[in-house]
Amino acid sequence: MENGEAQKTFIGVLGNNDNPKIHASLASIFHHFYRHSNRATLEKYHFLFSGRAHDRLFYGYEANGLPPLDSKVSDWLYDDCGVTALPGGNEGGVIVLSNLISYRKCSIAWPFFDPFDTPWLRPDILAFLRLSDHCHVKRLMNRGSVLTWFDHEAEADAGRNLQPCPPTLWLGLEEDESKGLPFPHKKPEVRHEGEPSVNALKGRPIPFSEMTVALIAHYEMKPRMIDFAIDHESELNKFGRILATGTTGREVAAATSRKIEKKMVRYHSGPKGGDIEIATAILYDQCHVVIFFVDPLNPHPHIEDVRVVFQSCMFKDQVVMITNEMHAREFMSRVVRGKDALTLYL
């Protein structure tokens, strides 16, 4: 791809890839896409990797036994999709990606974090998560969410918010007003030949009638969740069971039909343990889709409980995570409506 010839949709990729499991999960996605019959769909996207995620993925990390991507996969990503390496996390890479999100240049993000590590405490990570939800970014935080998105939404999203490639950073200053600040564009020289130690992913269709969906909404977002449930009652009714925190469950049940109420399991309210109860159901494979309407503008007194839900989804990475209203509505219309089953990669 020559400079300036293409416009693509950006996908931001973050990763704490010193964790072998997280690295293997992210690497398996790219190997799966490379072998996929519809891999041309992903060639409509340009990847913005944080420096550390980029180097761990393309160069590997011998100290932790992390192999790099196979050379064929690496070449495909660079030559056919397009790759830009942002600064590393310790050099402000997360801040830079957040800037691109705030200027509506990046509409999709894959933050693959270790659910039990310190990134959750870092202010740049917390700011990135909040801005992603405020700007309606599709935040796909585990393998199951990415693969479901690819199977059902990637083709439609490929025209979302097209940007010139390679990307530039705009600071709103006179000196970069016309063209922006370029990122260094480098292609790894270290190659890995032969099949890497990545298992092929196998999908299994699961009928919606055998699946469980969880509905969670922060206080200021509850009216939106009610509207969402009313608009998509027929899609929600396909699920065999609906989990909800206390107030959200009560209000959704009151606004919808008796069919929804019969399928609903109402836990405590979020501050009184409801988020933890849903997180536990996720850990024990009793929940397949989580729809969480996060309020990005108001602080939450039980924010740690909220993070536990996300951490559980990242630990059980076949779960589909949805964290804002726009994504939830598109998920229902593209993935659930008119279909009887969803393929999960176990």
Short mmCIF file of C-alpha atoms in Angstrom, two decimals:
data_model
loop_
_atom_site.label_atom_id
_atom_site.label_comp_id
_atom_site.label_asym_id
_atom_site.label_seq_id
_atom_site.Cartn_x
_atom_site.Cartn_y
_atom_site.Cartn_z
CA MET A 1 0.00 0.00 0.00
CA GLU A 2 1.56 3.28 -1.08
CA ASN A 3 1.38 6.30 1.20
CA GLY A 4 -1.74 8.37 0.73
CA GLU A 5 -3.41 6.01 -1.76
CA ALA A 6 -5.97 4.44 0.57
CA GLN A 7 -8.52 5.40 3.17
CA LYS A 8 -9.34 2.81 5.79
CA THR A 9 -11.08 2.35 9.11
CA PHE A 10 -8.62 2.29 12.01
CA ILE A 11 -8.48 -0.43 14.67
CA GLY A 12 -6.46 0.42 17.78
CA VAL A 13 -4.76 -2.55 19.44
CA LEU A 14 -3.43 -2.42 22.99
CA GLY A 15 -1.99 -5.34 24.87
CA ASN A 16 -0.17 -6.31 28.01
CA ASN A 17 1.48 -9.08 26.07
CA ASP A 18 4.07 -10.19 28.64
CA ASN A 19 1.30 -12.56 29.70
CA PRO A 20 1.66 -15.65 27.47
CA LYS A 21 -2.07 -16.37 27.53
CA ILE A 22 -2.99 -12.85 26.39
CA HIS A 23 -0.30 -12.94 23.69
CA ALA A 24 -1.48 -16.34 22.43
CA SER A 25 -5.10 -15.16 22.34
CA LEU A 26 -4.26 -12.08 20.25
CA ALA A 27 -1.90 -14.02 17.98
CA SER A 28 -4.50 -16.74 17.41
CA ILE A 29 -6.94 -14.12 16.14
CA PHE A 30 -4.58 -12.93 13.42
CA HIS A 31 -3.68 -16.49 12.38
CA HIS A 32 -7.40 -17.30 12.23
CA PHE A 33 -8.10 -14.27 10.03
CA TYR A 34 -5.16 -15.05 7.73
CA ARG A 35 -6.58 -18.52 7.05
CA HIS A 36 -10.16 -17.28 6.77
CA SER A 37 -11.95 -17.34 3.41
CA ASN A 38 -13.11 -13.75 4.03
CA ARG A 39 -9.77 -12.35 5.11
CA ALA A 40 -10.14 -9.62 2.45
CA THR A 41 -12.64 -8.00 4.81
CA LEU A 42 -9.87 -7.27 7.30
CA GLU A 43 -7.75 -5.77 4.53
CA LYS A 44 -10.14 -2.83 4.59
CA TYR A 45 -8.76 -1.90 8.01
CA HIS A 46 -5.53 -0.31 9.20
CA PHE A 47 -4.11 -1.40 12.57
CA LEU A 48 -2.72 1.03 15.13
CA PHE A 49 -0.65 -1.03 17.59
CA SER A 50 0.74 0.37 20.78
CA GLY A 51 4.50 -0.06 20.61
CA ARG A 52 4.67 -2.82 23.17
CA ALA A 53 1.81 -4.82 21.67
CA HIS A 54 3.39 -4.40 18.24
CA ASP A 55 6.85 -5.57 19.29
CA ARG A 56 5.61 -8.52 21.33
CA LEU A 57 3.39 -9.66 18.45
CA PHE A 58 5.78 -9.17 15.53
CA TYR A 59 9.13 -9.81 17.25
CA GLY A 60 8.06 -12.14 20.05
CA TYR A 61 9.53 -12.02 23.54
CA GLU A 62 12.06 -14.75 24.14
CA ALA A 63 12.34 -14.13 27.88
CA ASN A 64 8.70 -15.21 28.34
CA GLY A 65 8.67 -17.79 25.58
CA LEU A 66 6.42 -15.70 23.33
CA PRO A 67 6.92 -16.52 19.64
CA PRO A 68 6.41 -13.86 16.97
CA LEU A 69 3.76 -14.14 14.31
CA ASP A 70 4.50 -16.41 11.40
CA SER A 71 6.18 -14.45 8.60
CA LYS A 72 3.28 -15.00 6.20
CA VAL A 73 0.81 -13.54 8.69
CA SER A 74 3.12 -10.66 9.51
CA ASP A 75 3.64 -9.81 5.82
CA TRP A 76 -0.09 -9.97 5.18
CA LEU A 77 -0.84 -7.56 8.02
CA TYR A 78 1.79 -5.06 6.90
CA ASP A 79 1.33 -5.32 3.14
CA ASP A 80 -2.41 -5.90 2.72
CA CYS A 81 -4.00 -4.46 5.86
CA GLY A 82 -1.55 -1.81 7.00
CA VAL A 83 0.16 -1.46 10.36
CA THR A 84 1.31 1.59 12.32
CA ALA A 85 3.31 1.23 15.52
CA LEU A 86 2.40 3.93 18.05
CA PRO A 87 4.71 4.73 20.97
CA GLY A 88 4.91 2.15 23.73
CA GLY A 89 2.60 2.33 26.72
CA ASN A 90 5.39 3.65 28.92
CA GLU A 91 6.09 6.29 26.26
CA GLY A 92 2.53 7.58 25.99
CA GLY A 93 1.11 5.19 23.41
CA VAL A 94 -2.22 4.81 25.22
CA ILE A 95 -2.52 8.60 25.44
CA VAL A 96 -1.85 8.92 21.71
CA LEU A 97 -4.53 6.34 20.87
CA SER A 98 -6.95 8.15 23.20
CA ASN A 99 -6.20 11.35 21.28
CA LEU A 100 -7.07 9.63 17.99
CA ILE A 101 -10.31 8.42 19.56
CA SER A 102 -11.23 11.86 20.90
CA TYR A 103 -10.77 13.34 17.40
CA ARG A 104 -12.99 10.55 16.00
CA LYS A 105 -10.17 9.09 13.92
CA CYS A 106 -10.32 5.61 15.50
CA SER A 107 -13.71 3.91 15.83
CA ILE A 108 -12.76 0.37 16.94
CA ALA A 109 -10.39 -0.74 19.69
CA TRP A 110 -9.04 -4.12 20.80
CA PRO A 111 -7.56 -3.60 24.29
CA PHE A 112 -6.22 -7.00 25.35
CA PHE A 113 -5.17 -6.58 28.97
CA ASP A 114 -4.23 -9.04 31.66
CA PRO A 115 -7.38 -9.04 33.82
CA PHE A 116 -5.34 -9.37 37.01
CA ASP A 117 -2.51 -6.94 36.29
CA THR A 118 -1.90 -3.26 37.05
CA PRO A 119 -3.13 -1.58 33.81
CA TRP A 120 -6.54 -1.18 35.45
CA LEU A 121 -4.97 1.23 37.96
CA ARG A 122 -3.19 3.42 35.42
CA PRO A 123 -4.80 6.80 34.71
CA ASP A 124 -4.05 6.61 30.97
CA ILE A 125 -5.86 3.26 30.70
CA LEU A 126 -8.85 4.51 32.69
CA ALA A 127 -9.03 7.63 30.50
CA PHE A 128 -8.85 5.47 27.37
CA LEU A 129 -11.70 3.25 28.57
CA ARG A 130 -13.89 6.24 29.45
CA LEU A 131 -13.22 8.06 26.16
CA SER A 132 -13.94 4.90 24.18
CA ASP A 133 -17.42 4.69 25.63
CA HIS A 134 -18.03 8.44 25.38
CA CYS A 135 -17.09 8.42 21.67
CA HIS A 136 -19.09 5.23 20.93
CA VAL A 137 -16.00 3.22 20.04
CA LYS A 138 -16.53 -0.51 19.67
CA ARG A 139 -14.31 -1.75 22.47
CA LEU A 140 -13.62 -5.46 21.91
CA MET A 141 -11.65 -6.64 24.92
CA ASN A 142 -11.38 -10.38 24.38
CA ARG A 143 -11.14 -12.97 21.63
CA GLY A 144 -14.82 -13.91 21.61
CA SER A 145 -15.89 -10.30 21.06
CA VAL A 146 -13.43 -9.81 18.19
CA LEU A 147 -14.38 -13.03 16.40
CA THR A 148 -18.12 -12.40 16.72
CA TRP A 149 -17.58 -8.87 15.38
CA PHE A 150 -15.60 -10.25 12.43
CA ASP A 151 -18.25 -12.84 11.57
CA HIS A 152 -21.19 -10.42 11.66
CA GLU A 153 -20.12 -6.77 11.68
CA ALA A 154 -16.68 -6.27 10.14
CA GLU A 155 -17.93 -5.92 6.57
CA ALA A 156 -20.44 -3.22 7.53
CA ASP A 157 -17.97 -1.40 9.77
CA ALA A 158 -15.28 -1.31 7.09
CA GLY A 159 -16.69 1.97 5.77
CA ARG A 160 -17.03 3.55 9.22
CA ASN A 161 -15.11 6.80 9.66
CA LEU A 162 -12.59 6.31 6.85
CA GLN A 163 -9.20 7.93 7.43
CA PRO A 164 -6.19 8.56 5.14
CA CYS A 165 -3.37 6.04 5.46
CA PRO A 166 -0.82 6.18 6.89
CA PRO A 167 -2.34 7.95 9.91
CA THR A 168 -1.17 11.24 11.35
CA LEU A 169 -1.56 12.83 14.77
CA TRP A 170 -3.38 16.16 14.88
CA LEU A 171 -2.74 18.48 17.83
CA GLY A 172 -4.85 21.43 16.74
CA LEU A 173 -1.76 23.62 16.31
CA GLU A 174 -0.98 25.85 13.35
CA GLU A 175 2.12 23.90 12.35
CA ASP A 176 0.24 20.61 11.92
CA GLU A 177 -3.16 21.98 10.90
CA SER A 178 -2.85 20.93 7.27
CA LYS A 179 -1.11 17.57 7.41
CA GLY A 180 -0.66 16.45 11.01
CA LEU A 181 2.35 14.81 12.62
CA PRO A 182 3.42 11.52 11.01
CA PHE A 183 4.08 8.30 12.86
CA PRO A 184 7.25 6.37 12.04
CA HIS A 185 6.39 3.49 9.73
CA LYS A 186 8.55 0.43 10.20
CA LYS A 187 8.28 -3.17 9.16
CA PRO A 188 9.84 -5.84 11.39
CA GLU A 189 13.01 -7.45 10.09
CA VAL A 190 12.95 -10.35 12.52
CA ARG A 191 10.93 -13.17 10.99
CA HIS A 192 9.48 -16.41 12.28
CA GLU A 193 9.32 -19.22 9.75
CA GLY A 194 7.07 -22.26 9.99
CA GLU A 195 3.93 -22.88 11.98
CA PRO A 196 3.92 -21.06 15.33
CA SER A 197 2.63 -22.59 18.54
CA VAL A 198 -0.91 -21.26 18.03
CA ASN A 199 -3.85 -23.62 18.05
CA ALA A 200 -6.43 -23.23 15.29
CA LEU A 201 -9.72 -21.83 16.57
CA LYS A 202 -12.82 -23.97 16.23
CA GLY A 203 -16.26 -22.43 16.25
CA ARG A 204 -19.43 -24.06 17.51
CA PRO A 205 -22.90 -22.68 16.72
CA ILE A 206 -25.00 -22.31 19.88
CA PRO A 207 -28.75 -21.65 19.57
CA PHE A 208 -29.81 -18.39 21.17
CA SER A 209 -32.38 -20.41 23.10
CA GLU A 210 -29.45 -22.04 24.95
CA MET A 211 -27.61 -18.78 25.59
CA THR A 212 -27.74 -16.25 28.40
CA VAL A 213 -27.45 -12.48 27.99
CA ALA A 214 -26.69 -10.06 30.85
CA LEU A 215 -28.08 -6.51 30.94
CA ILE A 216 -26.29 -3.95 33.13
CA ALA A 217 -26.63 -0.16 33.09
CA HIS A 218 -25.20 2.60 35.23
CA TYR A 219 -27.75 4.86 36.88
CA GLU A 220 -27.82 7.64 34.27
CA MET A 221 -27.89 5.04 31.47
CA LYS A 222 -30.93 3.10 32.71
CA PRO A 223 -33.45 5.06 30.57
CA ARG A 224 -31.37 4.19 27.50
CA MET A 225 -31.29 0.54 28.49
CA ILE A 226 -35.07 0.53 28.84
CA ASP A 227 -35.48 2.08 25.39
CA PHE A 228 -33.02 -0.45 24.00
CA ALA A 229 -34.95 -3.36 25.54
CA ILE A 230 -38.25 -2.06 24.17
CA ASP A 231 -36.81 -1.58 20.68
CA HIS A 232 -35.16 -5.02 20.68
CA GLU A 233 -37.63 -7.06 22.70
CA SER A 234 -38.02 -9.68 19.97
CA GLU A 235 -34.24 -10.19 19.80
CA LEU A 236 -33.89 -10.38 23.59
CA ASN A 237 -36.71 -12.89 23.68
CA LYS A 238 -34.62 -15.30 21.59
CA PHE A 239 -32.22 -15.82 24.51
CA GLY A 240 -32.98 -18.61 26.90
CA ARG A 241 -32.19 -16.52 29.96
CA ILE A 242 -31.62 -12.86 30.80
CA LEU A 243 -29.50 -11.78 33.76
CA ALA A 244 -29.83 -8.28 35.16
CA THR A 245 -28.81 -6.23 38.15
CA GLY A 246 -31.67 -5.26 40.46
CA THR A 247 -33.00 -1.88 39.32
CA THR A 248 -32.19 -2.42 35.65
CA GLY A 249 -33.97 -5.78 35.68
CA ARG A 250 -37.04 -4.41 37.41
CA GLU A 251 -37.40 -1.46 35.02
CA VAL A 252 -36.74 -3.51 31.88
CA ALA A 253 -39.28 -6.14 32.98
CA ALA A 254 -41.86 -3.44 33.68
CA ALA A 255 -41.36 -1.86 30.25
CA THR A 256 -41.47 -5.08 28.22
CA SER A 257 -43.72 -8.09 27.91
CA ARG A 258 -44.36 -10.95 30.30
CA LYS A 259 -42.14 -13.16 28.12
CA ILE A 260 -39.07 -11.10 29.04
CA GLU A 261 -39.95 -11.09 32.73
CA LYS A 262 -40.26 -14.90 32.78
CA LYS A 263 -36.75 -15.28 31.39
CA MET A 264 -35.16 -12.75 33.70
CA VAL A 265 -32.95 -13.54 36.67
CA ARG A 266 -32.69 -10.40 38.82
CA TYR A 267 -29.68 -10.07 41.05
CA HIS A 268 -28.95 -7.40 43.63
CA SER A 269 -28.36 -3.84 42.47
CA GLY A 270 -24.82 -3.16 41.29
CA PRO A 271 -23.56 -1.39 44.44
CA LYS A 272 -25.00 -4.20 46.59
CA GLY A 273 -23.26 -7.04 44.76
CA GLY A 274 -25.20 -7.51 41.53
CA ASP A 275 -22.17 -6.89 39.32
CA ILE A 276 -20.21 -9.48 41.29
CA GLU A 277 -23.03 -12.00 40.92
CA ILE A 278 -23.04 -11.57 37.15
CA ALA A 279 -19.23 -11.77 37.08
CA THR A 280 -19.45 -15.09 38.91
CA ALA A 281 -21.99 -16.42 36.40
CA ILE A 282 -19.54 -15.49 33.62
CA LEU A 283 -16.70 -17.36 35.31
CA TYR A 284 -18.83 -20.51 35.52
CA ASP A 285 -19.85 -20.38 31.83
CA GLN A 286 -23.41 -19.38 32.65
CA CYS A 287 -23.38 -16.17 30.59
CA HIS A 288 -22.49 -15.78 26.92
CA VAL A 289 -23.19 -12.12 26.06
CA VAL A 290 -22.74 -9.09 28.33
CA ILE A 291 -24.40 -5.79 27.41
CA PHE A 292 -23.17 -3.08 29.76
CA PHE A 293 -24.23 0.54 29.26
CA VAL A 294 -21.32 2.35 30.88
CA ASP A 295 -21.75 5.99 31.89
CA PRO A 296 -18.50 7.64 30.76
CA LEU A 297 -19.25 11.08 32.24
CA ASN A 298 -20.13 10.39 35.87
CA PRO A 299 -18.03 8.65 38.53
CA HIS A 300 -19.25 5.40 40.00
CA PRO A 301 -18.89 4.61 43.71
CA HIS A 302 -18.57 0.88 42.94
CA ILE A 303 -16.20 1.16 39.96
CA GLU A 304 -14.16 -1.81 41.22
CA ASP A 305 -17.22 -4.06 40.85
CA VAL A 306 -17.67 -2.81 37.28
CA ARG A 307 -14.08 -3.72 36.46
CA VAL A 308 -14.64 -7.19 37.91
CA VAL A 309 -17.33 -7.81 35.26
CA PHE A 310 -14.90 -6.80 32.52
CA GLN A 311 -12.13 -8.88 34.08
CA SER A 312 -14.37 -11.96 34.16
CA CYS A 313 -15.14 -11.52 30.46
CA MET A 314 -11.44 -11.21 29.68
CA PHE A 315 -10.69 -14.32 31.72
CA LYS A 316 -13.41 -16.29 29.87
CA ASP A 317 -12.52 -14.87 26.49
CA GLN A 318 -15.27 -16.57 24.47
CA VAL A 319 -17.84 -14.21 26.05
CA VAL A 320 -19.10 -11.40 23.83
CA MET A 321 -18.65 -8.00 25.52
CA ILE A 322 -20.62 -4.89 24.52
CA THR A 323 -20.03 -1.64 26.41
CA ASN A 324 -22.12 1.06 24.75
CA GLU A 325 -25.57 1.59 23.27
CA MET A 326 -24.54 2.02 19.64
CA HIS A 327 -22.69 -1.30 19.61
CA ALA A 328 -25.57 -3.02 21.42
CA ARG A 329 -28.11 -1.88 18.84
CA GLU A 330 -25.90 -2.92 15.93
CA PHE A 331 -25.26 -6.28 17.61
CA MET A 332 -28.98 -6.94 17.88
CA SER A 333 -29.74 -5.91 14.30
CA ARG A 334 -26.73 -7.61 12.67
CA VAL A 335 -26.01 -10.63 14.84
CA VAL A 336 -29.31 -11.66 16.46
CA ARG A 337 -32.14 -10.48 14.21
CA GLY A 338 -33.22 -13.09 11.70
CA LYS A 339 -30.85 -15.74 13.08
CA ASP A 340 -31.23 -18.73 15.36
CA ALA A 341 -27.69 -19.30 16.63
CA LEU A 342 -24.35 -17.61 17.30
CA THR A 343 -20.98 -19.24 16.65
CA LEU A 344 -18.68 -19.06 19.66
CA TYR A 345 -15.02 -20.01 19.46
CA LEU A 346 -14.27 -22.16 22.49
#
